[in-house]
Amino acid sequence: MNMPAGLKTTLTAAAYALFCGTASAWRLIPGMAEQPPAENFFPIGIYGVLSPDSVPLLKEAGFNTIQTYTQAPDKIAALATACRKNGMKLVSSPYRVMGSPYAKEARKTWPILAWYLYDEPEVHSLTPPELFLKYMEVKNWSQNQRTVFVTGEGKCAVAYGKSADALMVDWYPVPHLPLESAGRQIDTALKGLGIINQPLKPVWAVLQAFNWLYYPQHSRNRIGRYPTAAELRFMTYHSVLSGAKGVFYFTFTNSSTGLPLTEYPELWHNLSKTVKEIAGLRKVLESGTETECPAACAGPLACRAWKYDGKTYLVAANTANTHTVMPKALRDDRKWTVLFERSAKIEDLTEERRHPRFSPYRVFVLRSR
């Protein structure tokens, strides 16, 4: 997009003002304002979608959003059309679209969840003022659509968090790091946004759905594997418990082989099983009212509860690689039904009867009777 010299100077000044910590940066373009995510929409997305033909399959699997790294405007337009037909949202790069014949249509009719500004600016040495300049450029082009970027660590929210309407955090721990670090990164990002006075800005988790052996590593002793079904499930729920307002998975298309995840039936089954669960809870997460947890959850046990349609929904997860005792308030089958399990009875799903407990990284989703 060709930018007028005066506007570019204004944008640069705004970026510099932000970098120096002044509040005036936000008011240098008349009418420009952050766009919060749509009310009552919890994105369940997947990265790396290339073909419009994949969109119906992803919809059926429970996803409601796709991300693409495709840059060609005509290909993005085709994905946007497929998303619109299937009731899906799209996350895509805006830069080549902005100066293309599709620009007006993109602003008016494409089902854009957010324009994707940049991928891990801290890794690729893009400074906070430079990212903010990109943000203002896109917002000047389309003030009514949202923007987002992804950071590789939650702590980067302090430096970069003002430069989009939403923030993504990717964190891929398997098998290098503790599994619970994924949710902790969400918590760190939210605390960082609070520090820069952006406490209501949503954070979306980008979770590992790939094998590190296909990607560069710092160590010469390369290790890697795909997360198990239990690991995918735990990272997903732990992110929600930590405050994520949406979840994405990286990635649908293997960058080394060019094959979609659907070509690996077991891996696809493991992922889509968790996705269907979260899709089943979408209305609770979107429209439920968070309420006080009816059980005292302490130590490694994390819990959150929501009221929705006359019922209480509770997610409880053991966030440690050790066993922990199940609170007495969660053991009563007369009060709770267990969701998404082969048995709806808690006693059938715990290892001990006298002292029911959570296995390492175990998650229970409960609904009041």
XYZ file of C-alpha atoms in Angstrom:
369
model
C 0.000 0.000 0.000
C 1.424 3.421 -0.974
C 1.179 5.688 2.028
C 1.128 9.511 1.797
C 4.312 11.067 3.153
C 2.455 13.112 5.740
C 0.571 10.108 7.058
C 3.762 8.084 7.226
C 5.412 10.823 9.261
C 2.415 10.886 11.600
C 2.467 7.128 11.986
C 6.192 7.111 12.680
C 5.716 9.788 15.319
C 2.945 7.736 16.884
C 5.112 4.652 16.953
C 7.963 6.584 18.531
C 5.603 8.127 21.082
C 4.378 4.684 22.057
C 7.935 3.428 22.361
C 8.696 6.335 24.682
C 5.587 5.608 26.725
C 3.377 8.609 25.920
C -0.387 8.226 25.760
C -0.830 10.717 22.898
C 0.228 8.100 20.341
C -3.257 6.664 20.435
C -4.915 9.868 19.254
C -2.798 10.924 16.307
C -5.162 9.496 13.673
C -8.698 10.853 14.058
C -11.266 8.127 14.532
C -8.755 5.311 14.900
C -9.608 3.026 17.780
C -8.936 -0.496 18.934
C -11.544 -3.061 17.965
C -12.243 -5.566 20.721
C -13.166 -9.097 19.626
C -16.799 -9.618 18.769
C -18.968 -10.273 21.783
C -19.789 -13.912 22.369
C -17.217 -15.387 20.011
C -14.590 -17.826 21.224
C -12.278 -18.640 18.294
C -11.254 -22.262 17.849
C -8.734 -22.053 15.062
C -5.954 -23.830 13.243
C -2.909 -22.388 11.515
C -1.543 -23.137 8.085
C -4.657 -23.716 5.966
C -3.854 -23.475 2.252
C -6.846 -24.819 0.338
C -10.497 -23.732 0.366
C -11.360 -27.430 0.012
C -10.130 -27.985 3.595
C -12.562 -25.501 5.127
C -15.715 -27.719 5.210
C -13.703 -30.537 6.803
C -12.352 -28.197 9.467
C -15.847 -26.890 10.136
C -17.084 -30.444 10.621
C -14.229 -31.124 13.035
C -15.367 -28.285 15.300
C -13.152 -25.400 14.221
C -14.716 -21.991 13.627
C -11.606 -20.112 12.447
C -8.647 -20.705 10.148
C -5.306 -18.952 9.806
C -3.354 -18.874 6.557
C 0.176 -17.801 5.664
C -0.867 -17.479 2.030
C 0.074 -14.017 0.715
C -1.534 -13.965 -2.743
C -4.721 -11.845 -2.613
C -6.661 -14.113 -4.965
C -5.895 -17.172 -2.821
C -6.855 -15.336 0.360
C -10.078 -14.268 -1.380
C -10.852 -17.910 -2.184
C -10.297 -18.885 1.443
C -12.490 -15.980 2.573
C -15.277 -17.173 0.269
C -15.023 -20.717 1.624
C -15.082 -19.402 5.183
C -18.157 -17.279 4.521
C -20.008 -20.254 3.003
C -19.171 -22.412 6.010
C -19.732 -19.868 8.765
C -16.033 -19.648 9.582
C -13.690 -16.756 10.437
C -10.360 -16.001 8.768
C -7.020 -14.737 10.097
C -4.764 -13.557 7.263
C -2.009 -11.131 6.321
C -3.410 -7.788 5.090
C -0.430 -6.254 3.313
C -0.802 -7.498 -0.265
C -4.588 -7.329 -0.024
C -4.477 -3.626 0.861
C -3.238 -2.537 -2.542
C -5.096 -5.161 -4.565
C -8.423 -5.193 -6.432
C -9.797 -7.152 -3.455
C -9.197 -4.342 -0.954
C -12.751 -2.983 -0.813
C -14.319 -6.436 -0.694
C -11.882 -7.484 2.034
C -12.922 -4.574 4.228
C -16.638 -5.002 3.622
C -17.519 -8.670 3.226
C -14.655 -10.971 4.139
C -15.278 -12.824 7.441
C -12.079 -11.535 9.012
C -11.583 -12.356 12.670
C -8.378 -10.316 12.662
C -5.704 -9.182 10.229
C -2.441 -10.939 11.060
C 0.215 -8.260 11.491
C 3.351 -10.242 12.223
C 4.763 -13.528 13.423
C 6.895 -13.394 16.593
C 8.344 -9.870 16.278
C 10.742 -10.457 19.178
C 12.247 -13.452 17.366
C 12.563 -11.654 14.028
C 14.006 -8.444 15.527
C 11.042 -6.207 14.744
C 11.003 -3.446 17.342
C 7.847 -2.409 19.245
C 7.640 0.941 17.362
C 7.981 -0.865 14.025
C 5.153 -3.253 14.906
C 3.027 -0.365 16.103
C 3.600 1.354 12.775
C 2.257 -1.735 10.985
C -0.728 -1.751 13.301
C -1.560 1.879 12.586
C -1.088 1.384 8.843
C -3.623 -1.452 8.802
C -6.051 0.364 11.101
C -5.876 3.445 8.879
C -6.810 1.225 5.925
C -9.628 -0.594 7.736
C -10.673 0.892 11.051
C -13.571 -1.481 11.637
C -11.635 -4.743 11.418
C -9.467 -6.194 14.113
C -5.740 -6.881 14.141
C -3.616 -9.480 15.892
C -0.044 -10.714 16.028
C 1.596 -13.671 17.702
C 4.423 -13.568 20.187
C 6.611 -16.473 21.218
C 6.579 -15.659 24.932
C 3.960 -14.196 27.197
C 6.381 -11.707 28.725
C 6.637 -9.890 25.386
C 3.127 -8.515 25.933
C 4.670 -5.677 27.926
C 6.744 -4.432 24.991
C 4.433 -5.278 22.090
C 0.952 -5.561 23.583
C -0.368 -2.168 22.446
C 0.260 -2.961 18.784
C -2.929 -4.920 17.971
C -6.520 -5.434 19.073
C -5.809 -8.972 20.266
C -2.693 -10.906 21.164
C -1.743 -14.480 20.338
C 0.856 -16.416 22.321
C 2.448 -19.545 20.911
C 4.273 -21.938 23.179
C 5.277 -25.436 22.121
C 6.623 -27.449 25.092
C 6.502 -31.075 23.900
C 8.886 -32.724 24.665
C 11.368 -30.052 25.776
C 9.545 -28.234 28.581
C 6.973 -28.900 31.308
C 3.506 -29.251 29.828
C 2.007 -26.746 32.262
C 4.235 -23.987 30.859
C 1.714 -23.462 28.034
C -0.966 -22.111 30.357
C 1.589 -20.156 32.342
C 2.528 -18.231 29.215
C -1.096 -17.111 28.860
C -1.129 -15.963 32.460
C 2.156 -14.095 31.943
C 0.782 -12.349 28.847
C -2.364 -11.245 30.676
C -0.317 -9.863 33.553
C 1.878 -8.040 31.031
C -1.166 -6.453 29.400
C -2.263 -5.306 32.834
C 1.085 -3.604 33.360
C 0.604 -1.537 30.179
C -3.013 -0.742 31.038
C -4.549 -3.139 28.502
C -6.284 -5.554 30.897
C -9.323 -6.237 28.698
C -7.394 -7.104 25.546
C -8.022 -10.772 24.689
C -5.238 -13.311 24.535
C -5.584 -16.324 22.246
C -3.457 -19.411 22.840
C -1.601 -21.003 19.929
C -0.935 -24.583 20.972
C 1.418 -27.240 19.692
C 0.000 -29.660 17.151
C 3.238 -30.622 15.385
C 6.454 -32.595 15.841
C 9.586 -30.563 16.632
C 11.681 -32.914 14.496
C 10.314 -31.109 11.431
C 11.508 -27.701 12.683
C 14.812 -26.008 13.606
C 16.058 -26.486 17.153
C 18.730 -24.818 19.253
C 20.360 -28.089 20.273
C 22.295 -30.361 17.951
C 20.702 -33.322 19.705
C 17.358 -33.027 17.992
C 14.356 -34.486 19.739
C 10.682 -34.303 19.038
C 7.323 -35.994 18.814
C 3.700 -35.075 18.290
C 1.754 -34.310 21.500
C -0.414 -37.147 22.723
C -4.195 -36.840 22.897
C -3.983 -36.278 26.675
C -1.332 -33.585 26.222
C -3.375 -31.751 23.606
C -6.400 -31.872 25.865
C -4.499 -30.620 28.894
C -2.817 -27.719 27.060
C -6.180 -26.653 25.690
C -8.033 -26.636 28.985
C -5.090 -25.232 30.929
C -4.988 -22.296 28.521
C -8.701 -21.649 29.104
C -8.220 -21.942 32.868
C -5.355 -19.441 32.587
C -7.566 -16.887 30.838
C -7.279 -17.548 27.109
C -10.284 -16.192 25.194
C -9.641 -18.464 22.219
C -7.444 -21.382 21.167
C -5.560 -22.069 17.940
C -3.400 -25.019 16.948
C -0.195 -25.023 14.932
C -0.373 -26.435 12.325
C -2.676 -27.981 9.709
C -0.089 -28.210 6.920
C 3.311 -29.762 7.571
C 5.812 -27.257 6.161
C 8.377 -29.987 5.435
C 6.132 -32.524 3.702
C 3.390 -30.205 2.451
C 0.806 -32.681 3.726
C -2.249 -31.675 5.786
C -2.784 -33.166 9.217
C -5.711 -35.166 7.882
C -3.166 -37.392 6.119
C -2.125 -38.659 9.560
C -5.347 -40.280 10.860
C -4.243 -40.950 14.435
C -2.838 -37.455 14.926
C -5.895 -35.868 13.353
C -8.195 -37.938 15.564
C -6.298 -36.887 18.699
C -6.611 -33.209 17.842
C -10.174 -33.216 16.569
C -11.354 -35.038 19.703
C -10.266 -32.116 21.893
C -11.544 -29.582 19.370
C -15.003 -31.149 19.468
C -14.976 -30.879 23.254
C -14.147 -27.179 23.217
C -16.698 -26.642 20.464
C -19.232 -28.332 22.728
C -18.400 -25.831 25.478
C -18.346 -22.764 23.213
C -21.704 -21.399 24.351
C -20.616 -21.714 27.964
C -17.343 -19.896 27.295
C -19.029 -17.259 25.138
C -22.234 -16.563 27.016
C -21.817 -18.143 30.429
C -21.286 -16.056 33.548
C -18.186 -16.929 35.504
C -19.075 -17.854 39.056
C -17.333 -18.826 42.244
C -15.917 -22.308 42.043
C -17.911 -24.687 44.268
C -14.745 -26.520 45.274
C -11.617 -25.341 47.037
C -8.916 -25.858 44.406
C -5.389 -25.361 45.680
C -1.865 -26.373 44.895
C -1.525 -27.937 41.473
C -5.299 -28.129 40.965
C -6.753 -25.309 38.825
C -10.514 -24.771 38.539
C -12.954 -22.334 36.949
C -16.747 -22.411 36.870
C -19.440 -20.804 34.725
C -23.224 -20.536 35.007
C -25.036 -21.209 31.744
C -28.649 -22.111 30.985
C -29.421 -22.962 34.593
C -26.411 -25.258 35.055
C -22.956 -24.880 36.541
C -20.066 -25.977 34.341
C -16.723 -26.606 35.972
C -13.302 -27.349 34.492
C -10.716 -28.783 36.872
C -7.191 -29.729 35.860
C -4.169 -31.115 37.656
C -1.419 -28.793 36.455
C 1.477 -30.911 37.691
C 3.212 -34.109 36.701
C 2.210 -35.695 40.020
C -1.017 -37.048 41.478
C -3.234 -34.727 43.508
C -6.316 -35.351 45.633
C -9.737 -34.601 44.203
C -11.654 -32.123 46.401
C -14.580 -33.676 48.222
C -16.999 -31.193 46.636
C -16.251 -32.662 43.191
C -16.730 -36.326 44.105
C -20.500 -36.396 44.488
C -22.177 -38.102 41.520
C -25.527 -36.853 42.779
C -24.401 -33.289 42.039
C -22.165 -33.673 38.994
C -22.184 -35.308 35.570
C -18.814 -35.832 33.915
C -18.746 -34.602 30.319
C -16.779 -35.945 27.346
C -15.835 -39.218 29.025
C -16.850 -42.825 28.449
C -18.493 -42.834 31.876
C -20.533 -40.018 33.363
C -19.675 -41.116 36.923
C -16.713 -39.633 38.748
C -16.131 -42.798 40.781
C -15.632 -44.778 37.573
C -12.894 -42.410 36.429
C -10.696 -42.172 39.523
C -7.982 -44.605 40.456
C -8.778 -44.923 44.152
C -12.067 -45.098 46.007
C -11.141 -43.895 49.481
C -8.960 -41.044 48.250
C -10.057 -40.133 44.719
C -7.328 -38.288 42.897
C -6.314 -36.649 39.682
C -3.610 -38.311 37.628
C -0.826 -36.055 36.288
C -2.253 -33.466 33.885
C -5.734 -34.973 34.186
C -8.703 -32.768 33.277
C -12.325 -33.195 34.332
C -15.202 -31.225 32.819
C -18.271 -31.336 35.050
C -21.856 -30.145 34.758
C -24.254 -29.803 37.661
C -27.268 -32.091 37.595
